[in-house]
Coordinates of C-alpha atoms in Angstrom, one line a residue:
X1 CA 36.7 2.2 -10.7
X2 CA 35.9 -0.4 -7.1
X3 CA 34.1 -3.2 -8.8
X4 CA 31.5 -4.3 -6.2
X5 CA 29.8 -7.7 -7.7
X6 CA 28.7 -9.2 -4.4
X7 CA 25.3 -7.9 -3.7
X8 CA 24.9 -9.1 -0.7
X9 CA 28.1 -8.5 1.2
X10 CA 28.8 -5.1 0.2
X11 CA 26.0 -3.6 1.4
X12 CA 26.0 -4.0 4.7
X13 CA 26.7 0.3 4.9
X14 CA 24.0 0.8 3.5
X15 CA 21.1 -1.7 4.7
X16 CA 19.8 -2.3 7.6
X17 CA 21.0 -4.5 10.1
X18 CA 19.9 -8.2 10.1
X19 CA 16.4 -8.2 11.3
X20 CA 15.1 -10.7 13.5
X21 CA 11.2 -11.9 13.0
X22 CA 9.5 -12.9 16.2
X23 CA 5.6 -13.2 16.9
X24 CA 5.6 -10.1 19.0
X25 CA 7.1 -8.0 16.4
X26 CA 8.4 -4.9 16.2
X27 CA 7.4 -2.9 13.6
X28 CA 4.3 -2.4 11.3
X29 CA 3.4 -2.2 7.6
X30 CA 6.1 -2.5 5.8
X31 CA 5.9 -1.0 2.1
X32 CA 7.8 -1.1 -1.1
X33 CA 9.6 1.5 -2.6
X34 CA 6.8 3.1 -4.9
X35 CA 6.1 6.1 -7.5
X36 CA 9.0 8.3 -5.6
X37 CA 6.5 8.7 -3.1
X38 CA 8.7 7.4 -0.3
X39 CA 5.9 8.5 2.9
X40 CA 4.1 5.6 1.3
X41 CA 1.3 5.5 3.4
X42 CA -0.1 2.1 4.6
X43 CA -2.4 0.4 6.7
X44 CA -1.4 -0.8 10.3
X45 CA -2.5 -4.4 11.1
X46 CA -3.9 -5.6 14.7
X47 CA -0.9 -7.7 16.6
X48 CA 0.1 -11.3 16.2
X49 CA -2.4 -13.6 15.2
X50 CA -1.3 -16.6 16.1
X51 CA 1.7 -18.8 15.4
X52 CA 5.1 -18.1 14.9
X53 CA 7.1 -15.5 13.0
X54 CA 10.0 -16.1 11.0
X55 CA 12.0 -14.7 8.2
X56 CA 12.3 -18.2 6.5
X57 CA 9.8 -19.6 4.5
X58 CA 6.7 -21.6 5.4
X59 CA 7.6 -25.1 6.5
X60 CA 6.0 -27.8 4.1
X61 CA 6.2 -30.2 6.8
X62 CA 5.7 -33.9 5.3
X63 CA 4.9 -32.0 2.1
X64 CA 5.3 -34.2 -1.4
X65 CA 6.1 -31.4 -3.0
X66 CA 5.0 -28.5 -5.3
X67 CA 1.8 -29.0 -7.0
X68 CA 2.0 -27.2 -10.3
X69 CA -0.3 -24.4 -11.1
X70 CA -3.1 -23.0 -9.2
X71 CA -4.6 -20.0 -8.0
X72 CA -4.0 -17.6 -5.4
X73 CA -7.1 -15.4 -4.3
X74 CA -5.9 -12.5 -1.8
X75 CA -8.1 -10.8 0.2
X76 CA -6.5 -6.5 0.0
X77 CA -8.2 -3.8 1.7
X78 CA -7.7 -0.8 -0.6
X79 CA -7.9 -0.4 -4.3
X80 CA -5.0 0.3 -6.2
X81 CA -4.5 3.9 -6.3
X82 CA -2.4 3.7 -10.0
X83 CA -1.3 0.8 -11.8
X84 CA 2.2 3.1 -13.2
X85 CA 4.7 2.0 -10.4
X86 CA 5.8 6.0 -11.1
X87 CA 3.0 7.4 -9.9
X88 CA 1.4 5.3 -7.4
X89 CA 1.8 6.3 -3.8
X90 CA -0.1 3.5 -1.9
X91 CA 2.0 0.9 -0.4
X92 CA -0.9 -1.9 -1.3
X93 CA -0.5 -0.9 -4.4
X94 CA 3.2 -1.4 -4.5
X95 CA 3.1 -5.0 -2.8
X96 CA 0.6 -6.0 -5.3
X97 CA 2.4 -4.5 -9.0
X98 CA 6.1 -5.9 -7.7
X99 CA 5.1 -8.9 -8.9
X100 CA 5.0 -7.1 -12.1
X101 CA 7.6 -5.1 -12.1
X102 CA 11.6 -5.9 -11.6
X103 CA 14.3 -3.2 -10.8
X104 CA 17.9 -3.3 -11.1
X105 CA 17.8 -5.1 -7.7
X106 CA 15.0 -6.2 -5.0
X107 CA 14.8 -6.0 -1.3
X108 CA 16.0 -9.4 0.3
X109 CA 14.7 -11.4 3.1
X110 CA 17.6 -9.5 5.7
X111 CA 17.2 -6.0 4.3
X112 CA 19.9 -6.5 1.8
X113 CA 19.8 -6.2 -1.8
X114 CA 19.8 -9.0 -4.3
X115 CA 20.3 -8.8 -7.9
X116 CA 17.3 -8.7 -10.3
X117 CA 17.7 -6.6 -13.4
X118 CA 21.4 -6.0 -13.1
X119 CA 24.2 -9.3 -12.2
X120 CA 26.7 -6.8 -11.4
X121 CA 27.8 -3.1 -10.4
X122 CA 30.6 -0.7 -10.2
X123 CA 30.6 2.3 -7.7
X124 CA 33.7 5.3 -8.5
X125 CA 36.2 5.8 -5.8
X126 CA 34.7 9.3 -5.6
X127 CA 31.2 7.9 -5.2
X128 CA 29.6 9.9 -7.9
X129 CA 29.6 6.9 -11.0
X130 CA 27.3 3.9 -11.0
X131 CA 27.8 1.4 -13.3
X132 CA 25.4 -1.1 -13.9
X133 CA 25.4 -4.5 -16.0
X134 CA 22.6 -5.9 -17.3
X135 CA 21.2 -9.2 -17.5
X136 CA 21.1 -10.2 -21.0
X137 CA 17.6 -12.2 -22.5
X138 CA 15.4 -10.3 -19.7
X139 CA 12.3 -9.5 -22.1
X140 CA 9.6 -7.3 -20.9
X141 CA 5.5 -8.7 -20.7
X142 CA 5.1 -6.6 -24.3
X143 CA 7.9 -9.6 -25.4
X144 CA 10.1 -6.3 -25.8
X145 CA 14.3 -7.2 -24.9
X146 CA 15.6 -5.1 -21.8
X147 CA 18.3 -2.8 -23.2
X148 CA 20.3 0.3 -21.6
X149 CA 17.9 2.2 -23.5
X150 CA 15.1 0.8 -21.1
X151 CA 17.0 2.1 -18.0
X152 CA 18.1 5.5 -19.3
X153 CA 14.4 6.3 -20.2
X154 CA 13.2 5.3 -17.1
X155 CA 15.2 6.8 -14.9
X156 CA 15.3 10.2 -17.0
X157 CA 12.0 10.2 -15.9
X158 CA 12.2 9.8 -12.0
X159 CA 15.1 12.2 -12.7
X160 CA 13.2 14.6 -14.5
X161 CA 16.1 14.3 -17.1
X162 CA 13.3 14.2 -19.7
X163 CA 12.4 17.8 -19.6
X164 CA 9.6 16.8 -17.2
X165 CA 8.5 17.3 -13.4
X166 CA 10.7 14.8 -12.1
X167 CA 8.8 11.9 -10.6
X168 CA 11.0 10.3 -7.6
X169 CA 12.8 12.6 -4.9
X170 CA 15.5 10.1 -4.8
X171 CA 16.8 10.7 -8.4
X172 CA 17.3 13.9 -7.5
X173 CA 20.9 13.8 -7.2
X174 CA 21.7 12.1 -11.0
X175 CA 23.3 14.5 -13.5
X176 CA 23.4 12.1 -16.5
X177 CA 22.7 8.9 -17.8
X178 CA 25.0 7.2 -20.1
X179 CA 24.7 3.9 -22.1
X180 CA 28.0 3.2 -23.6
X181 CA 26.3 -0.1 -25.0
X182 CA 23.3 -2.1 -24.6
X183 CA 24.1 -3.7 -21.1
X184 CA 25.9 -1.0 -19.7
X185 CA 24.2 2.1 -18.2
X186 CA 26.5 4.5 -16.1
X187 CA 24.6 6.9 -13.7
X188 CA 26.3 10.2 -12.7
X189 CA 25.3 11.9 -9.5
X190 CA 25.6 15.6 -9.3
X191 CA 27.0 14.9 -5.2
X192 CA 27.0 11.7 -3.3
X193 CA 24.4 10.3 -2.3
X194 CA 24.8 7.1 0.2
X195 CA 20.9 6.6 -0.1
X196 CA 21.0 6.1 -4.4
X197 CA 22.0 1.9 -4.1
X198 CA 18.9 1.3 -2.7
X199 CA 17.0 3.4 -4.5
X200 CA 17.5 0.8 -7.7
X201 CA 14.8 -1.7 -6.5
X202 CA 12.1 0.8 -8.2
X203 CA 11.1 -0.7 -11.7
X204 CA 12.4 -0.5 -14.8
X205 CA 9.5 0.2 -18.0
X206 CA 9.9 -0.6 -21.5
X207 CA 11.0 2.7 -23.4
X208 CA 8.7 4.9 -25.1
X209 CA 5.3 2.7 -23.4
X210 CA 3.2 5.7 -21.6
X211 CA 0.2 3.3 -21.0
X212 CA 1.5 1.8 -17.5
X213 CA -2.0 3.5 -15.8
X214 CA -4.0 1.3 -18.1
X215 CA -2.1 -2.0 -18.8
X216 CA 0.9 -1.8 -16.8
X217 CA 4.1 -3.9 -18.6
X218 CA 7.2 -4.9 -16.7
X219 CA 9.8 -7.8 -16.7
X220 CA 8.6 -9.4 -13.4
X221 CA 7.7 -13.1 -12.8
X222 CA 3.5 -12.2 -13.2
X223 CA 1.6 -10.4 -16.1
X224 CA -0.9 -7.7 -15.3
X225 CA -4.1 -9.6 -17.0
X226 CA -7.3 -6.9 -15.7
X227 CA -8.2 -4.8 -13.4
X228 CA -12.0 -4.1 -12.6
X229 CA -12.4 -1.1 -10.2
X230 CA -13.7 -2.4 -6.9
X231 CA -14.0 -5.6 -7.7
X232 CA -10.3 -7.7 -8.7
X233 CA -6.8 -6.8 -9.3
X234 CA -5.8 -10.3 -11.9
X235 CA -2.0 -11.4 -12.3
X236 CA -1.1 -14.6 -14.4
X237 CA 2.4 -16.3 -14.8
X238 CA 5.1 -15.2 -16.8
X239 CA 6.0 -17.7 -19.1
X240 CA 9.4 -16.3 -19.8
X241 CA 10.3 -14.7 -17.0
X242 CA 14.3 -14.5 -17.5
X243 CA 15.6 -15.7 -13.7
X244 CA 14.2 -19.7 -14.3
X245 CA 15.3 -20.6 -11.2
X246 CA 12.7 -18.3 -9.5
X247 CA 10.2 -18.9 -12.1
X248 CA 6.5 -18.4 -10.4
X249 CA 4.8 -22.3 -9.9
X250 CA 1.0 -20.6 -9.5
X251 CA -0.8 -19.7 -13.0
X252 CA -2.8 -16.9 -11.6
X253 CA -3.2 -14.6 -8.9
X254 CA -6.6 -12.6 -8.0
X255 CA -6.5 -9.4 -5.3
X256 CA -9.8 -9.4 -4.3
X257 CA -10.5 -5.8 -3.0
X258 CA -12.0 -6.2 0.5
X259 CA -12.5 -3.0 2.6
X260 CA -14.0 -5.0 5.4
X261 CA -11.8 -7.2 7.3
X262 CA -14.9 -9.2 9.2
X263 CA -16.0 -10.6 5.7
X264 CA -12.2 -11.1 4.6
X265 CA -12.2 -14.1 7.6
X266 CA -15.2 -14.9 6.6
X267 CA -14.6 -15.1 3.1
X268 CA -11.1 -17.0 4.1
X269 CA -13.0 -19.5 6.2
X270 CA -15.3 -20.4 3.7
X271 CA -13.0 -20.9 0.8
X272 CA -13.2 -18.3 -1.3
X273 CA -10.2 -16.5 -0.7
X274 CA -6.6 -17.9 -0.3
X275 CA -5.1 -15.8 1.7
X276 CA -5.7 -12.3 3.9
X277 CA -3.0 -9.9 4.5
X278 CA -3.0 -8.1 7.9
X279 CA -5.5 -10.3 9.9
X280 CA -6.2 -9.6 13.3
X281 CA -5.7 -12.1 16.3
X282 CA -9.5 -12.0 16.7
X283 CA -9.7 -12.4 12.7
X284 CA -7.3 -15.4 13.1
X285 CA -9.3 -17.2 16.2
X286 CA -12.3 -17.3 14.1
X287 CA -10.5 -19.6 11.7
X288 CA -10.2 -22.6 13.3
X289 CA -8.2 -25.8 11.9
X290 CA -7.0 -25.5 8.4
X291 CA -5.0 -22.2 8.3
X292 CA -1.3 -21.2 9.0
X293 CA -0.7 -17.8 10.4
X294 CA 2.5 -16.1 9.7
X295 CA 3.6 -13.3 12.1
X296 CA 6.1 -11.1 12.6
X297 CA 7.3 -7.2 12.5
X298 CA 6.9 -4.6 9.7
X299 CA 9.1 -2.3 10.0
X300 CA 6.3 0.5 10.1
X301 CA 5.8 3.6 12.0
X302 CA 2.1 4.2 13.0
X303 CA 2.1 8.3 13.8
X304 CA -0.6 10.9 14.7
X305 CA 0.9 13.3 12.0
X306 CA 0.3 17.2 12.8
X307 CA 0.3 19.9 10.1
X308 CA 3.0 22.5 11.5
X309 CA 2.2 25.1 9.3
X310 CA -1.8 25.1 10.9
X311 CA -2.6 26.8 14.3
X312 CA -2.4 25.9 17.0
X313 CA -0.3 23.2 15.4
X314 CA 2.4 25.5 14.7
X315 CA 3.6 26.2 18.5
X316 CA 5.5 23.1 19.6
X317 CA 4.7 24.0 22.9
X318 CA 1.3 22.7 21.5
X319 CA 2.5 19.9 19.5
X320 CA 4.3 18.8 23.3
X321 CA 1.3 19.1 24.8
X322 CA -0.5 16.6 22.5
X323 CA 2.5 14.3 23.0
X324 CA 2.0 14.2 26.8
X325 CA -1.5 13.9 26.6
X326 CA -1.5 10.4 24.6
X327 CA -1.2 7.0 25.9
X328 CA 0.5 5.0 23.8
X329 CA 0.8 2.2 26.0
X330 CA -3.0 2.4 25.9
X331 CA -3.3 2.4 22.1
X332 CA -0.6 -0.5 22.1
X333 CA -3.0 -3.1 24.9
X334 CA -6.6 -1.9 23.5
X335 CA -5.8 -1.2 19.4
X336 CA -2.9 -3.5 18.6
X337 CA -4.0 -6.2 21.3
X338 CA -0.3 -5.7 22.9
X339 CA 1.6 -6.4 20.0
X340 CA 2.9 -3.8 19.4
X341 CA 6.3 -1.7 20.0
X342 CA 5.9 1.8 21.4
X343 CA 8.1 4.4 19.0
X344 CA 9.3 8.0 20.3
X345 CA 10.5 8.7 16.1
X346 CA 10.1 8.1 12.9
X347 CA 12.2 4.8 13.0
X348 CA 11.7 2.0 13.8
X349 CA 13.8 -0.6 15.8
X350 CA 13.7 -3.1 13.7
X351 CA 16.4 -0.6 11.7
X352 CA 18.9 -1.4 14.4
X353 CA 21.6 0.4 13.1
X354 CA 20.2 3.6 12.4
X355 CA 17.5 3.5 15.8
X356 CA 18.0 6.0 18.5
X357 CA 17.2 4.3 21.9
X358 CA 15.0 6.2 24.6
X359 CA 13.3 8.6 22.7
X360 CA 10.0 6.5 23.4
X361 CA 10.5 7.9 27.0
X362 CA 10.8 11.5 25.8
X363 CA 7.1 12.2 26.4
X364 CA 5.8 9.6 28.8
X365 CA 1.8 10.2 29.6
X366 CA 1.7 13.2 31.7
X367 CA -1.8 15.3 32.0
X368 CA -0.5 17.8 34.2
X369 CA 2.2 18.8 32.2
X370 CA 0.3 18.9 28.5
X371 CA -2.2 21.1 30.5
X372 CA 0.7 23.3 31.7
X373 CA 2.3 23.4 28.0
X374 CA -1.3 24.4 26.8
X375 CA -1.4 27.5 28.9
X376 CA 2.2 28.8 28.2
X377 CA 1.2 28.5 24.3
X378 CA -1.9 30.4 25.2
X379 CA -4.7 27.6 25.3
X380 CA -5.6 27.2 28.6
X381 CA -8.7 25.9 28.2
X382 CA -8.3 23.5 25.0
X383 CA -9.2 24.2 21.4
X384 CA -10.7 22.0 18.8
X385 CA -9.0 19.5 16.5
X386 CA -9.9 17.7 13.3
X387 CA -8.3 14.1 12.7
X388 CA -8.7 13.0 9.3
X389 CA -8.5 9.6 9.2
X390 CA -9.0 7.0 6.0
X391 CA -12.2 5.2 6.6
X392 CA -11.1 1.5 5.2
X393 CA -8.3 1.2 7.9
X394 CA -10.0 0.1 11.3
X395 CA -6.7 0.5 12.9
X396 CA -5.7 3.6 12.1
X397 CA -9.9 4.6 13.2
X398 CA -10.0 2.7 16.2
X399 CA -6.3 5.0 17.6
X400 CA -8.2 7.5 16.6
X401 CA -11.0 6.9 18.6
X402 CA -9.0 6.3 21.5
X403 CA -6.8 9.5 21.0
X404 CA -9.9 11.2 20.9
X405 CA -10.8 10.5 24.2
X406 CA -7.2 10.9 25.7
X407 CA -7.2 14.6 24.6
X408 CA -10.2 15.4 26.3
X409 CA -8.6 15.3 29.9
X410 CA -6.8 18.6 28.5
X411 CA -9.4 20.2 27.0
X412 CA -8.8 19.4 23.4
X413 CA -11.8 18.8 22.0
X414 CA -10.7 16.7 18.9
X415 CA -13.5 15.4 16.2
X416 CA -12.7 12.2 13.9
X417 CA -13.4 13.1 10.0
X418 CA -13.4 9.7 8.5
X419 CA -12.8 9.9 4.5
X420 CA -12.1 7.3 1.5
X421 CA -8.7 6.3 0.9
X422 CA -7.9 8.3 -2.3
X423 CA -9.4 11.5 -0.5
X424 CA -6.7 11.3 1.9
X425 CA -4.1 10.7 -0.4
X426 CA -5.2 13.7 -2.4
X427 CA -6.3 15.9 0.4
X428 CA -3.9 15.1 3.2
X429 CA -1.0 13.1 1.5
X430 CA -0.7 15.4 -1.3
X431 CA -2.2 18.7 -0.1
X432 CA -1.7 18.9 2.6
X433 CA -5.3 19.5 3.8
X434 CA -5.7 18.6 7.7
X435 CA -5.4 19.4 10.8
X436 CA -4.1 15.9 12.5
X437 CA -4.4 12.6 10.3
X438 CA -3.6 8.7 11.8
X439 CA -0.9 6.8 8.9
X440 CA 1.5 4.5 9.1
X441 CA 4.6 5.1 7.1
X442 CA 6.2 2.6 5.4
X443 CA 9.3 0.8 6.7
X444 CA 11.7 1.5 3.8
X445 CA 15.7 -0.2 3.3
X446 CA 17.3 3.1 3.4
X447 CA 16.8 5.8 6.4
X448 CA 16.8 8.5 4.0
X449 CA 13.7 6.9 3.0
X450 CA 12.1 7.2 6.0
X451 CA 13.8 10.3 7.7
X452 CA 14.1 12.5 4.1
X453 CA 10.3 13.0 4.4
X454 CA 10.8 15.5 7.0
X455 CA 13.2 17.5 5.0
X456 CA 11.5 21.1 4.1
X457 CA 12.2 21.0 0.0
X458 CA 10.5 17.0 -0.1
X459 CA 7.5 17.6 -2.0
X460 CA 5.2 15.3 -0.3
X461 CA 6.1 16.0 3.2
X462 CA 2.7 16.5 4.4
X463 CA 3.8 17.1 7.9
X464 CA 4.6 20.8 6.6
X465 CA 7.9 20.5 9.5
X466 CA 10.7 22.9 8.4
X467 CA 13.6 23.3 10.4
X468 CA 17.3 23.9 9.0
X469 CA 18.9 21.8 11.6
X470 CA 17.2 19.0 10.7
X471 CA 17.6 19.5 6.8
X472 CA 21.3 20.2 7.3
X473 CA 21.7 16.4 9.3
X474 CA 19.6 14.6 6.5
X475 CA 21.6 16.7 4.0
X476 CA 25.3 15.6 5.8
X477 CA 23.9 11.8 6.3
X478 CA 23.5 11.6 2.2
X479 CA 26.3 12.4 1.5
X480 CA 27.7 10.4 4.5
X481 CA 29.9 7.0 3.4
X482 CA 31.4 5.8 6.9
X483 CA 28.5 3.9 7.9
X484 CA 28.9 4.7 11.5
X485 CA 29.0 8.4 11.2
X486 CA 26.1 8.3 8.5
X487 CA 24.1 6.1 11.5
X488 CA 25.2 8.7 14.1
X489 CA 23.6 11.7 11.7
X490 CA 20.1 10.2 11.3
X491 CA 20.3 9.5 15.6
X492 CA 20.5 13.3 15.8
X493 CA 18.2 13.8 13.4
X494 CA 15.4 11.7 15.0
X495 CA 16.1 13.2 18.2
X496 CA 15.4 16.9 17.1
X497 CA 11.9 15.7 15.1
X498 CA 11.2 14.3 18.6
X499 CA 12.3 17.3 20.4
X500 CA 10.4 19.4 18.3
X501 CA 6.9 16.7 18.3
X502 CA 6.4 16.8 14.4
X503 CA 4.4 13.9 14.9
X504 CA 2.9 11.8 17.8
X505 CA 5.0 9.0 17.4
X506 CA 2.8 5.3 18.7
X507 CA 4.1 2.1 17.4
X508 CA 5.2 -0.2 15.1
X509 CA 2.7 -2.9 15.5
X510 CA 3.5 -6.4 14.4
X511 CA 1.3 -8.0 11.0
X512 CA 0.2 -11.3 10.5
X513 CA -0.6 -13.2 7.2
X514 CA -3.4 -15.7 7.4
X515 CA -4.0 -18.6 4.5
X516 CA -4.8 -22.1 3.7
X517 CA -2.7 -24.5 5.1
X518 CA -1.8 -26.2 2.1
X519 CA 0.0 -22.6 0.3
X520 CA 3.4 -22.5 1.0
X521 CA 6.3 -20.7 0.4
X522 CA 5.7 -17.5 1.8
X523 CA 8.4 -15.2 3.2
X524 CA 8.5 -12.3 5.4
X525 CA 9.8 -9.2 4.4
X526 CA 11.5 -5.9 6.1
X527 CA 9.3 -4.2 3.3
X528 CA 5.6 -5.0 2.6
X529 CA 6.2 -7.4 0.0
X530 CA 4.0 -10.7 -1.7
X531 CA 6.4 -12.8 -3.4
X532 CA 3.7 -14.9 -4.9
X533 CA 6.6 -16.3 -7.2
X534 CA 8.1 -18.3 -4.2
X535 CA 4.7 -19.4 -3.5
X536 CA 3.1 -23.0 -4.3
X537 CA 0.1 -25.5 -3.1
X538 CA 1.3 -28.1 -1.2
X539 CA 1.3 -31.7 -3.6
X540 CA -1.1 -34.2 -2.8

């Protein structure tokens, strides 16, 4: 076997490409890898606020130093959707419970992976055998030790191995699980799979503990202490969190569950919250002296997704049509305040490697020609269109608002069916139940992460887009291990989904963090993630 113990150098094949913060940004919400639901729908966050964007931590200036303990009150705009990290879908969700949860690794500050769970790994010439060590002394929240066992039973469940529905896409391709003793768990893959490395940041559970939904127990740096539907979200410090070098300095954190991003400020302003993800630059002017605003890309896709499978939606002379008949240029100046970049597929830039170039050009605003695409499909004179939108996401309402309009100058007639957050993840996420919805994807490490949703067996690809070209590419790129023909797979593959308009394709809008000046110590991410471990109030 190749013994790879350098997590960071080795992966370079399989991350993305260093990625640069700046305060115009380049992508939007980013999202951690969550449930095996890897669409992982988020919210899209207006432009850069203010200051600067970087990838480094805050500066502490003239700071004394760390002041020990404290509380951090977060301001988040959607409830938590499940506590299990296996069968929560919500990227919110996700940001919050890593706290809670460790994997085998964790997304680093560059997109690479970092060791968490496991200090070392093996990979078999012939790509199909993972071997993993494991830390020893890691204990679970439960005071439980992490063992091999811990591993094999949870990933026999994302597998399905367990004799159940399997419960993450991306175990699909492990075979068998072996523990030859209690550090050591080997993972056989029935074909290779380039994607599976970084599929090991999801978390490992305590074997045998089905109560997750209820009181959620992990090995991470914070505790899950209660949750209060609509209310509070409350995480306090691991005392024995195993990596004491990285050991959490706050005693508590507090998600405050917000909907409303006016009384978030205001609540910010005021004192009574810490901190408010995803603040907008008129959010941010309203704050005055006091605050630090962190900016800087996300690494999202915010989309117009189109059911395929639902007429007229089905003709991609229709789904071209649409395409040409949006400004996203307009979206970008009037919805994300300009900061924003505009996106022609489901990648973003800010995966350098793996990002085809010019296919935000492919379908440039042309009125003329959507109306002309209209009447060779048959719909001369318009039809009407329902976009289902989740009401607690102003961004994702206010594009609506303005696609809206834009369609009417070709005669589509489009109406804006605003729900509650877990009615669109069961009704359009899961079900598939719409006509035309507004998202934003999740950036993820992996582009079979983010390009594998399209693919006509993934089980929550709500965009209902089948094509055998396509699944062919994702299916060669898996398998793929020269880095440059793998990157050269997913360009074709992005230029067919654009080709054949799966989606409207707008932006990847920048996200800013606002809190108190005197909390430091937070870090950007190519993923949405809070590491409130790293986090600290500034010593008097």
């Amino acid at each position: 076997m190749k013994l790879r113990n350098s997590f960071v150098t080795v992966l370079a094949a399989l991350m993305i490409t260093s990625l640069v913060l700046s305060g115009c940004g380049t992508n939007g919400t980013g999202g951690n890898s969550s449930g095996g639901n890897s669409a992982a729908p988020t919210t899209g966050s207006k432009g850069n606020a203010g200051n600067t964007g970087n990838a480094k931590p805050q500066d502490t200036g003239a700071s004394s130093g760390k002041q020990a303990g404290g509380t951090i009150r977060v301001a988040m705009a959607t409830e938590p959707d499940n506590l299990d990290p296996y069968l929560s879908a919500a990227t919110d969700t996700g940001s919050m419970m890593d706290n809670v949860f460790d994997g085998l690794f964790e997304a680093g500050e560059n997109s690479e992976l970092v060791p968490a769970l496991a200090e070392s790994y093996q990979v078999s010439e012939d790509g199909l055998a993972y071997t993993f060590k494991l830390r020893q002394g890691v204990k679970f929240h439960n005071g439980s030790g992490l063992t091999s066992k811990d591993v094999d039973y949870s990933y026999a469940k994302l597998a399905g191995l367990n004799g159940k529905e399997p419960l993450s896409s991306k175990f699909a391709a492990v075979e068998k699980i072996e523990t030859p003793d209690d550090y050591t768990v080997v993972i056989k893959l029935k074909e290779k799979d380039a994607a599976f490395l970084a599929a090991n940041i999801i978390a490992i559970v305590p074997k045998d503990y089905e109560e997750q939904s209820v009181k959620p127990i992990g090995a991470g740096p914070f505790k899950f202490a209660s949750y209060t539907p609509g209310q509070q979200l409350v995480l306090e410090k691991n005392d024995d969190f195993y990596d004491k070098d990285k050991a959490p300095t706050i005693d508590r954190v507090e998600f405050k569950i917000m909907p409303d991003p006016n009384s978030a400020v205001l609540a910010l302003k005021s004192g009574d919250i810490d901190m408010v993800p995803g603040i907008s630059s008129q959010g941010a002017l309203q704050l005055g002296d006091g605050f630090d605003i962190v900016s800087g890309p996300q690494n999202m896709v915010q989309l117009m997704a189109l059911n395929n499978t639902v007429k007229p939606l089905n003709d991609v002379k229709v789904r071209q049509a649409i395409n040409y008949a949006v400004d996203k240029d307009v979206i970008i100046q009037t919805v994300a305040e300009g900061n924003g970049v505009k996106l022609g597929s489901n990648m973003s830039p800010a995966m350098k490697m793996y990002y085809q170039e010019g296919l935000e050009k492919r379908y440039e605003h042309n009125v003329e020609e959507a109306k002309k695409l209209l009447k060779e499909a048959g719909y001369e004179n318009g039809f009407k269109l329902t976009i289902t939108v989740p009401s607690n996401y102003p961004f994702h309402v206010d594009t609506a608002q303005v696609i809206a309009e834009q369609l009417k100058a070709v005669g589509i007639q489009a109406t804006i069916k605003q729900i509650e957050w877990s009615s669109w993840l069961e009704d359009v996420y899961t079900n598939a139940k719409y006509e035309a919805t507004i998202i934003g994807l999740t950036g993820k490490l992996d582009p079979q992460e983010v390009l594998g949703r399209y693919e006509t067996k993934y089980a929550k690809n709500f965009f209902k887009f089948s094509n055998s070209e396509f699944d062919a590419l994702i299916g060669q790129a898996r398998q793929e291990i020269d880095v440059n023909k793998r990157a050269e797979l997913y360009k074709q593959a992005q230029t067919l989904l654009t080709d054949q308009a799966a989606a409207v394709y707008i932006m990847d809008p920048s996200r800013s963090v606002a809190m108190k000046n005197t909390l430091k110590g937070f870090k950007m991410y190519p993923v949405q993630k809070y590491d409130f471990a790293a986090m600290y109030y500034e010593g008097k």
